[in-house]
Amino acid sequence: MVDRAREILDADVLIVGAGPAGLACALRLTQLIREHQEKGGGSAPLSPGNIYVLEKAGEIGAHLLSGAVLDPRALQELVPDFEARGMPIESPVIDDAVYLLTSGGQWKLPVNPPFLRNHGNFLISLNKFAKWMAVQAERGGASLFPGFAGAEVLYEGDRVVGARTDDKGLDRNGRPKPNFQPGYDIHAKVTVFAEGSRGSLTKELVRRLGLDRGRNPQNYSLGVKELWEIPPGRIERGTVIHTAGWPLSSRQFGGGFIYGLTDTLVAIGLVAGLDAPDPRFDVHNAFQQFKTHPWVKSRLEGGQMVRYGAKSIPEGGYFAIPHTAADGAILIGDAAGFLNSRRLKGIHLAMKSGAMAAETIFDALLKSEFSAATLGQFENRWRESWVRDELWKVRNYRQGFERGFWPGVMHAGLQLVTGGRGLRARYASRPDHEHMRRLAELDGGSPPKVKPDGRLTFDKLSDVYHSATRHEEDQPCHLRIADFDICNGRCVAEYGNPCQYFCPAAVYEMEPKPDGTGKRLKVNASNCVHCKTCDIADPYQIITWVPPEGGGGPRYDGM
Ligand code: SF4
């Protein structure tokens, strides 16, 4: 950060992140303020214009990625007439199926597990949905600022008093360029952290205030996805298919998905736990392999890949949700871990958490009291709501898979009949990176590598091209490596530089050293699709993802 005079802006509420959680929070606040004003107000001078929403993407929705199958429960509560208001729906779900794949075959489950039944849900594009939500929030009067990242939390002591936005116009060495503009200091009575999975400010806040004390560590998967235009007649519009098994090994958590968005457009992807023991495991490569399965390939052949994206998914569940309020702050959505990994859904929980945060904040604004005790009512609210009921039933689900797929299936079955308990009241877990084993400890060969053919399968750079990712090249690197000596020495020998494999965007590359004495790490930061996997999976925990200059990153469209 360059030390310069900064403009200070004052807001009632600052929401960092315009995803489903942040936008639901903004929209609900505008509704409550309008109702309050219509009832004659009272003494508190509340204005929806004092609700600020920061979004690091240049356009609302451009950094959002999901399957996505939307459970409309929270949306129905928030915007009961959402269909009349033109909410973009690709298709209602009309059919769903679950398959177990082997390398050459597939077996359809005769009956779908109840948690994977999707009738009543909608197939959506999260990008389009967020844009629509943003319009609703703006109509209510909230102020949205796309292209501005939350770069730093502002504190007074341990009380959160706002956030600083990113400096614009710094060169790669951190020196101001002619177009330099210092970030704003936005002071707010309440700051809402809605940054999404592994939010950079959320991570720092949780550590500083110890908000994760007594909680399980968060566990993550990485999801990679492509959109394909395919000939008609391959997959019916509204079809939802989930797969388990190949190409993932029995030690791994995850599976594939194929969603028929229209009769000629499908979303296809693979999700895999970031707790894989083999440092050479590469989710992007496994996804390419998935598409070569004869049954999957027959659906894509003759089609064309049109979009690509990747994101991490917080799957730790109920026991991994940190304390969700502090003095001046509330945590919502993926940033807090409101996600049901058994149902493969989080949008509805993110929205509901945002709406309940808004109700808590509204009460706090009326009282002009923003302590952890007052904002902690959010914690009570969500624990007394259907959010808690839903998450409690799956409280041990993801942890049950720590020892692999089949033990996980056994635990999941037991949990299903015991209301989520399983063998123990609370399953423990470890951070994902602690599962990674050193090369010397591995048995068996390296995972198979797909040779991309450019038609069905693609290398990472071709896929990144289809994410429309763009960053200003001359800016400080937003992937902060604390010690390159570890990357170029210890990690080469111990883990074989797993960043080359787990990054789905070819950001990390081992290049020959100029003196010919081996290899060194090169960071191609401009490829980054902001999935946060490196921040999570690095075995030495020396990579820190921070937001690049606002507006940079992927430009997802229809994803
Ligand atoms: Fe994801 Fe990190 Fe690669 Fe960026 S550099 S795409 S955050 S793994």
PDB file of C-alpha atoms in Angstrom, residues 324-521:
ATOM      1  CA  THR A 324     -20.249 -14.998  12.287  1.00  0.00           C
ATOM      2  CA  ALA A 325     -20.223 -11.638  14.072  1.00  0.00           C
ATOM      3  CA  ALA A 326     -17.697  -9.343  15.709  1.00  0.00           C
ATOM      4  CA  ASP A 327     -17.665  -5.699  16.766  1.00  0.00           C
ATOM      5  CA  GLY A 328     -18.727  -3.883  13.599  1.00  0.00           C
ATOM      6  CA  ALA A 329     -18.678  -6.973  11.377  1.00  0.00           C
ATOM      7  CA  ILE A 330     -20.783  -9.856  10.073  1.00  0.00           C
ATOM      8  CA  LEU A 331     -19.720 -12.829   7.903  1.00  0.00           C
ATOM      9  CA  ILE A 332     -22.140 -14.346   5.377  1.00  0.00           C
ATOM     10  CA  GLY A 333     -22.372 -16.709   2.391  1.00  0.00           C
ATOM     11  CA  ASP A 334     -19.452 -18.785   1.148  1.00  0.00           C
ATOM     12  CA  ALA A 335     -17.061 -16.525   3.066  1.00  0.00           C
ATOM     13  CA  ALA A 336     -18.524 -17.988   6.272  1.00  0.00           C
ATOM     14  CA  GLY A 337     -19.073 -21.468   4.806  1.00  0.00           C
ATOM     15  CA  PHE A 338     -22.870 -21.529   4.471  1.00  0.00           C
ATOM     16  CA  LEU A 339     -23.006 -24.426   2.007  1.00  0.00           C
ATOM     17  CA  ASN A 340     -24.606 -27.859   1.969  1.00  0.00           C
ATOM     18  CA  SER A 341     -22.001 -30.161   0.420  1.00  0.00           C
ATOM     19  CA  ARG A 342     -24.334 -33.185   0.432  1.00  0.00           C
ATOM     20  CA  ARG A 343     -26.888 -31.354  -1.720  1.00  0.00           C
ATOM     21  CA  LEU A 344     -24.101 -29.639  -3.700  1.00  0.00           C
ATOM     22  CA  LYS A 345     -25.836 -26.327  -3.061  1.00  0.00           C
ATOM     23  CA  GLY A 346     -24.973 -23.042  -1.423  1.00  0.00           C
ATOM     24  CA  ILE A 347     -26.714 -20.213  -3.282  1.00  0.00           C
ATOM     25  CA  HIS A 348     -29.935 -20.480  -1.262  1.00  0.00           C
ATOM     26  CA  LEU A 349     -28.015 -20.627   2.034  1.00  0.00           C
ATOM     27  CA  ALA A 350     -25.840 -17.694   1.004  1.00  0.00           C
ATOM     28  CA  MET A 351     -28.943 -15.648   0.183  1.00  0.00           C
ATOM     29  CA  LYS A 352     -30.730 -16.544   3.379  1.00  0.00           C
ATOM     30  CA  SER A 353     -27.645 -15.729   5.451  1.00  0.00           C
ATOM     31  CA  GLY A 354     -27.475 -12.351   3.679  1.00  0.00           C
ATOM     32  CA  ALA A 355     -31.145 -11.627   4.346  1.00  0.00           C
ATOM     33  CA  MET A 356     -30.845 -12.537   8.042  1.00  0.00           C
ATOM     34  CA  ALA A 357     -27.694 -10.430   8.359  1.00  0.00           C
ATOM     35  CA  ALA A 358     -29.699  -7.518   6.919  1.00  0.00           C
ATOM     36  CA  GLU A 359     -32.457  -7.989   9.506  1.00  0.00           C
ATOM     37  CA  THR A 360     -29.871  -7.995  12.288  1.00  0.00           C
ATOM     38  CA  ILE A 361     -28.140  -4.910  10.911  1.00  0.00           C
ATOM     39  CA  PHE A 362     -31.443  -3.091  10.520  1.00  0.00           C
ATOM     40  CA  ASP A 363     -32.201  -3.649  14.228  1.00  0.00           C
ATOM     41  CA  ALA A 364     -28.691  -2.464  15.068  1.00  0.00           C
ATOM     42  CA  LEU A 365     -29.141   0.691  12.966  1.00  0.00           C
ATOM     43  CA  LEU A 366     -32.375   1.486  14.785  1.00  0.00           C
ATOM     44  CA  LYS A 367     -30.594   1.112  18.127  1.00  0.00           C
ATOM     45  CA  SER A 368     -27.366   2.687  16.848  1.00  0.00           C
ATOM     46  CA  GLU A 369     -25.510  -0.155  18.534  1.00  0.00           C
ATOM     47  CA  PHE A 370     -22.980  -2.215  16.559  1.00  0.00           C
ATOM     48  CA  SER A 371     -21.176  -4.322  19.133  1.00  0.00           C
ATOM     49  CA  ALA A 372     -20.459  -8.033  18.762  1.00  0.00           C
ATOM     50  CA  ALA A 373     -23.312  -8.674  21.195  1.00  0.00           C
ATOM     51  CA  THR A 374     -25.866  -6.825  19.046  1.00  0.00           C
ATOM     52  CA  LEU A 375     -24.592  -8.122  15.712  1.00  0.00           C
ATOM     53  CA  GLY A 376     -24.301 -11.564  17.317  1.00  0.00           C
ATOM     54  CA  GLN A 377     -28.094 -11.721  17.004  1.00  0.00           C
ATOM     55  CA  PHE A 378     -27.272 -12.821  13.460  1.00  0.00           C
ATOM     56  CA  GLU A 379     -25.784 -15.988  14.919  1.00  0.00           C
ATOM     57  CA  ASN A 380     -28.993 -16.600  16.896  1.00  0.00           C
ATOM     58  CA  ARG A 381     -31.109 -15.827  13.844  1.00  0.00           C
ATOM     59  CA  TRP A 382     -29.465 -18.317  11.541  1.00  0.00           C
ATOM     60  CA  ARG A 383     -29.306 -20.974  14.236  1.00  0.00           C
ATOM     61  CA  GLU A 384     -33.077 -20.634  14.737  1.00  0.00           C
ATOM     62  CA  SER A 385     -33.833 -20.713  11.015  1.00  0.00           C
ATOM     63  CA  TRP A 386     -34.115 -23.397   8.346  1.00  0.00           C
ATOM     64  CA  VAL A 387     -30.442 -22.730   7.555  1.00  0.00           C
ATOM     65  CA  ARG A 388     -29.447 -24.414  10.806  1.00  0.00           C
ATOM     66  CA  ASP A 389     -31.936 -27.262  10.260  1.00  0.00           C
ATOM     67  CA  GLU A 390     -30.523 -27.946   6.801  1.00  0.00           C
ATOM     68  CA  LEU A 391     -26.874 -27.729   7.847  1.00  0.00           C
ATOM     69  CA  TRP A 392     -27.384 -29.711  11.055  1.00  0.00           C
ATOM     70  CA  LYS A 393     -28.612 -32.740   9.068  1.00  0.00           C
ATOM     71  CA  VAL A 394     -25.324 -32.790   7.147  1.00  0.00           C
ATOM     72  CA  ARG A 395     -23.053 -31.593   9.931  1.00  0.00           C
ATOM     73  CA  ASN A 396     -20.593 -34.471   9.607  1.00  0.00           C
ATOM     74  CA  TYR A 397     -21.015 -35.231   5.900  1.00  0.00           C
ATOM     75  CA  ARG A 398     -17.804 -33.918   4.324  1.00  0.00           C
ATOM     76  CA  GLN A 399     -15.637 -35.053   7.236  1.00  0.00           C
ATOM     77  CA  GLY A 400     -16.930 -38.599   6.736  1.00  0.00           C
ATOM     78  CA  PHE A 401     -15.022 -38.700   3.438  1.00  0.00           C
ATOM     79  CA  GLU A 402     -11.622 -37.958   4.986  1.00  0.00           C
ATOM     80  CA  ARG A 403     -10.530 -41.554   4.532  1.00  0.00           C
ATOM     81  CA  GLY A 404     -11.798 -41.868   0.985  1.00  0.00           C
ATOM     82  CA  PHE A 405     -14.886 -42.375  -1.104  1.00  0.00           C
ATOM     83  CA  TRP A 406     -16.214 -45.745   0.088  1.00  0.00           C
ATOM     84  CA  PRO A 407     -15.718 -45.091   3.830  1.00  0.00           C
ATOM     85  CA  GLY A 408     -17.435 -41.774   3.108  1.00  0.00           C
ATOM     86  CA  VAL A 409     -20.419 -43.508   1.514  1.00  0.00           C
ATOM     87  CA  MET A 410     -20.698 -45.735   4.590  1.00  0.00           C
ATOM     88  CA  HIS A 411     -20.596 -42.710   6.929  1.00  0.00           C
ATOM     89  CA  ALA A 412     -23.086 -40.830   4.733  1.00  0.00           C
ATOM     90  CA  GLY A 413     -25.513 -43.774   4.949  1.00  0.00           C
ATOM     91  CA  LEU A 414     -25.199 -43.905   8.723  1.00  0.00           C
ATOM     92  CA  GLN A 415     -25.640 -40.142   8.970  1.00  0.00           C
ATOM     93  CA  LEU A 416     -28.746 -40.322   6.829  1.00  0.00           C
ATOM     94  CA  VAL A 417     -30.454 -42.673   9.272  1.00  0.00           C
ATOM     95  CA  THR A 418     -29.176 -40.894  12.404  1.00  0.00           C
ATOM     96  CA  GLY A 419     -30.196 -37.361  11.421  1.00  0.00           C
ATOM     97  CA  GLY A 420     -26.643 -36.324  10.556  1.00  0.00           C
ATOM     98  CA  ARG A 421     -24.848 -37.799  13.566  1.00  0.00           C
ATOM     99  CA  GLY A 422     -23.228 -40.940  12.182  1.00  0.00           C
ATOM    100  CA  LEU A 423     -20.680 -42.670  14.396  1.00  0.00           C
ATOM    101  CA  ARG A 424     -19.791 -39.625  16.486  1.00  0.00           C
ATOM    102  CA  ALA A 425     -21.472 -36.428  17.626  1.00  0.00           C
ATOM    103  CA  ARG A 426     -18.871 -34.350  15.847  1.00  0.00           C
ATOM    104  CA  TYR A 427     -16.373 -35.628  13.295  1.00  0.00           C
ATOM    105  CA  ALA A 428     -12.984 -33.925  13.439  1.00  0.00           C
ATOM    106  CA  SER A 429     -11.080 -32.808  10.358  1.00  0.00           C
ATOM    107  CA  ARG A 430      -7.732 -31.387   9.314  1.00  0.00           C
ATOM    108  CA  PRO A 431      -6.942 -28.552   6.893  1.00  0.00           C
ATOM    109  CA  ASP A 432      -6.813 -29.855   3.318  1.00  0.00           C
ATOM    110  CA  HIS A 433      -3.107 -29.170   2.785  1.00  0.00           C
ATOM    111  CA  GLU A 434      -2.193 -31.462   5.684  1.00  0.00           C
ATOM    112  CA  HIS A 435      -3.455 -34.433   3.664  1.00  0.00           C
ATOM    113  CA  MET A 436      -0.872 -33.915   0.943  1.00  0.00           C
ATOM    114  CA  ARG A 437       1.877 -36.522   1.077  1.00  0.00           C
ATOM    115  CA  ARG A 438       5.500 -36.121   0.091  1.00  0.00           C
ATOM    116  CA  LEU A 439       6.562 -37.771  -3.173  1.00  0.00           C
ATOM    117  CA  ALA A 440       8.720 -40.244  -1.244  1.00  0.00           C
ATOM    118  CA  GLU A 441       5.661 -41.434   0.705  1.00  0.00           C
ATOM    119  CA  LEU A 442       3.581 -42.231  -2.362  1.00  0.00           C
ATOM    120  CA  ASP A 443       2.935 -45.680  -3.680  1.00  0.00           C
ATOM    121  CA  GLY A 444       1.810 -46.289  -7.265  1.00  0.00           C
ATOM    122  CA  GLY A 445       2.527 -44.263 -10.395  1.00  0.00           C
ATOM    123  CA  SER A 446       1.665 -40.680 -11.148  1.00  0.00           C
ATOM    124  CA  PRO A 447      -1.919 -39.831 -12.153  1.00  0.00           C
ATOM    125  CA  PRO A 448      -2.583 -40.316 -15.897  1.00  0.00           C
ATOM    126  CA  LYS A 449      -2.052 -37.191 -17.975  1.00  0.00           C
ATOM    127  CA  VAL A 450      -4.489 -36.341 -20.741  1.00  0.00           C
ATOM    128  CA  LYS A 451      -2.979 -35.138 -24.012  1.00  0.00           C
ATOM    129  CA  PRO A 452      -5.381 -32.378 -25.069  1.00  0.00           C
ATOM    130  CA  ASP A 453      -6.748 -32.703 -28.592  1.00  0.00           C
ATOM    131  CA  GLY A 454      -8.202 -29.164 -28.785  1.00  0.00           C
ATOM    132  CA  ARG A 455     -11.671 -30.509 -29.591  1.00  0.00           C
ATOM    133  CA  LEU A 456     -12.860 -32.556 -26.624  1.00  0.00           C
ATOM    134  CA  THR A 457      -9.994 -31.905 -24.251  1.00  0.00           C
ATOM    135  CA  PHE A 458      -8.051 -28.702 -23.653  1.00  0.00           C
ATOM    136  CA  ASP A 459      -4.904 -27.520 -21.968  1.00  0.00           C
ATOM    137  CA  LYS A 460      -5.165 -24.972 -19.197  1.00  0.00           C
ATOM    138  CA  LEU A 461      -4.173 -22.003 -21.347  1.00  0.00           C
ATOM    139  CA  SER A 462      -6.892 -22.749 -23.929  1.00  0.00           C
ATOM    140  CA  ASP A 463      -9.401 -23.024 -21.128  1.00  0.00           C
ATOM    141  CA  VAL A 464      -8.213 -19.778 -19.500  1.00  0.00           C
ATOM    142  CA  TYR A 465      -8.727 -18.075 -22.857  1.00  0.00           C
ATOM    143  CA  HIS A 466     -12.370 -19.182 -22.638  1.00  0.00           C
ATOM    144  CA  SER A 467     -12.702 -17.621 -19.173  1.00  0.00           C
ATOM    145  CA  ALA A 468     -11.958 -14.206 -20.767  1.00  0.00           C
ATOM    146  CA  THR A 469      -9.529 -13.511 -17.926  1.00  0.00           C
ATOM    147  CA  ARG A 470      -7.666 -10.244 -18.147  1.00  0.00           C
ATOM    148  CA  HIS A 471      -5.517  -8.313 -15.684  1.00  0.00           C
ATOM    149  CA  GLU A 472      -3.476  -5.150 -15.977  1.00  0.00           C
ATOM    150  CA  GLU A 473       0.004  -6.647 -16.549  1.00  0.00           C
ATOM    151  CA  ASP A 474       2.005  -3.850 -14.912  1.00  0.00           C
ATOM    152  CA  GLN A 475       0.791  -4.136 -11.330  1.00  0.00           C
ATOM    153  CA  PRO A 476       2.115  -5.774  -8.157  1.00  0.00           C
ATOM    154  CA  CYS A 477       1.751  -9.569  -8.231  1.00  0.00           C
ATOM    155  CA  HIS A 478      -1.426 -10.497  -6.376  1.00  0.00           C
ATOM    156  CA  LEU A 479      -0.060 -13.940  -5.506  1.00  0.00           C
ATOM    157  CA  ARG A 480       2.278 -13.267  -2.633  1.00  0.00           C
ATOM    158  CA  ILE A 481       4.888 -15.975  -2.168  1.00  0.00           C
ATOM    159  CA  ALA A 482       6.473 -15.624   1.253  1.00  0.00           C
ATOM    160  CA  ASP A 483       9.644 -17.591   0.404  1.00  0.00           C
ATOM    161  CA  PHE A 484      10.707 -18.452  -3.160  1.00  0.00           C
ATOM    162  CA  ASP A 485      13.644 -20.455  -1.777  1.00  0.00           C
ATOM    163  CA  ILE A 486      11.163 -23.022  -0.472  1.00  0.00           C
ATOM    164  CA  CYS A 487       9.515 -23.238  -3.926  1.00  0.00           C
ATOM    165  CA  ASN A 488      12.824 -23.599  -5.754  1.00  0.00           C
ATOM    166  CA  GLY A 489      14.449 -25.942  -3.258  1.00  0.00           C
ATOM    167  CA  ARG A 490      12.540 -27.877  -0.618  1.00  0.00           C
ATOM    168  CA  CYS A 491       9.293 -28.096  -2.545  1.00  0.00           C
ATOM    169  CA  VAL A 492      11.005 -29.422  -5.682  1.00  0.00           C
ATOM    170  CA  ALA A 493      12.341 -32.341  -3.692  1.00  0.00           C
ATOM    171  CA  GLU A 494       9.503 -32.914  -1.255  1.00  0.00           C
ATOM    172  CA  TYR A 495       6.317 -32.357  -3.260  1.00  0.00           C
ATOM    173  CA  GLY A 496       7.414 -31.737  -6.856  1.00  0.00           C
ATOM    174  CA  ASN A 497       5.844 -28.232  -6.865  1.00  0.00           C
ATOM    175  CA  PRO A 498       2.166 -29.148  -6.619  1.00  0.00           C
ATOM    176  CA  CYS A 499       1.128 -25.581  -7.516  1.00  0.00           C
ATOM    177  CA  GLN A 500       1.799 -26.552 -11.153  1.00  0.00           C
ATOM    178  CA  TYR A 501      -0.939 -29.158 -10.831  1.00  0.00           C
ATOM    179  CA  PHE A 502      -3.566 -27.797  -8.459  1.00  0.00           C
ATOM    180  CA  CYS A 503      -3.835 -24.391 -10.141  1.00  0.00           C
ATOM    181  CA  PRO A 504      -6.482 -24.762 -12.876  1.00  0.00           C
ATOM    182  CA  ALA A 505      -5.174 -21.758 -14.823  1.00  0.00           C
ATOM    183  CA  ALA A 506      -1.458 -22.448 -15.464  1.00  0.00           C
ATOM    184  CA  VAL A 507      -0.389 -19.595 -13.219  1.00  0.00           C
ATOM    185  CA  TYR A 508       2.485 -21.533 -11.657  1.00  0.00           C
ATOM    186  CA  GLU A 509       5.222 -22.788 -13.952  1.00  0.00           C
ATOM    187  CA  MET A 510       8.646 -24.262 -13.229  1.00  0.00           C
ATOM    188  CA  GLU A 511      11.082 -22.750 -15.733  1.00  0.00           C
ATOM    189  CA  PRO A 512      14.789 -23.522 -16.212  1.00  0.00           C
ATOM    190  CA  LYS A 513      17.094 -21.247 -14.229  1.00  0.00           C
ATOM    191  CA  PRO A 514      19.284 -19.068 -16.476  1.00  0.00           C
ATOM    192  CA  ASP A 515      22.463 -20.676 -15.056  1.00  0.00           C
ATOM    193  CA  GLY A 516      21.213 -24.175 -15.909  1.00  0.00           C
ATOM    194  CA  THR A 517      21.290 -25.359 -12.294  1.00  0.00           C
ATOM    195  CA  GLY A 518      17.709 -26.562 -12.131  1.00  0.00           C
ATOM    196  CA  LYS A 519      14.288 -24.950 -12.211  1.00  0.00           C
ATOM    197  CA  ARG A 520      12.667 -21.991 -10.561  1.00  0.00           C
ATOM    198  CA  LEU A 521       9.098 -20.915 -10.042  1.00  0.00           C
TER     199      LEU A 521
END
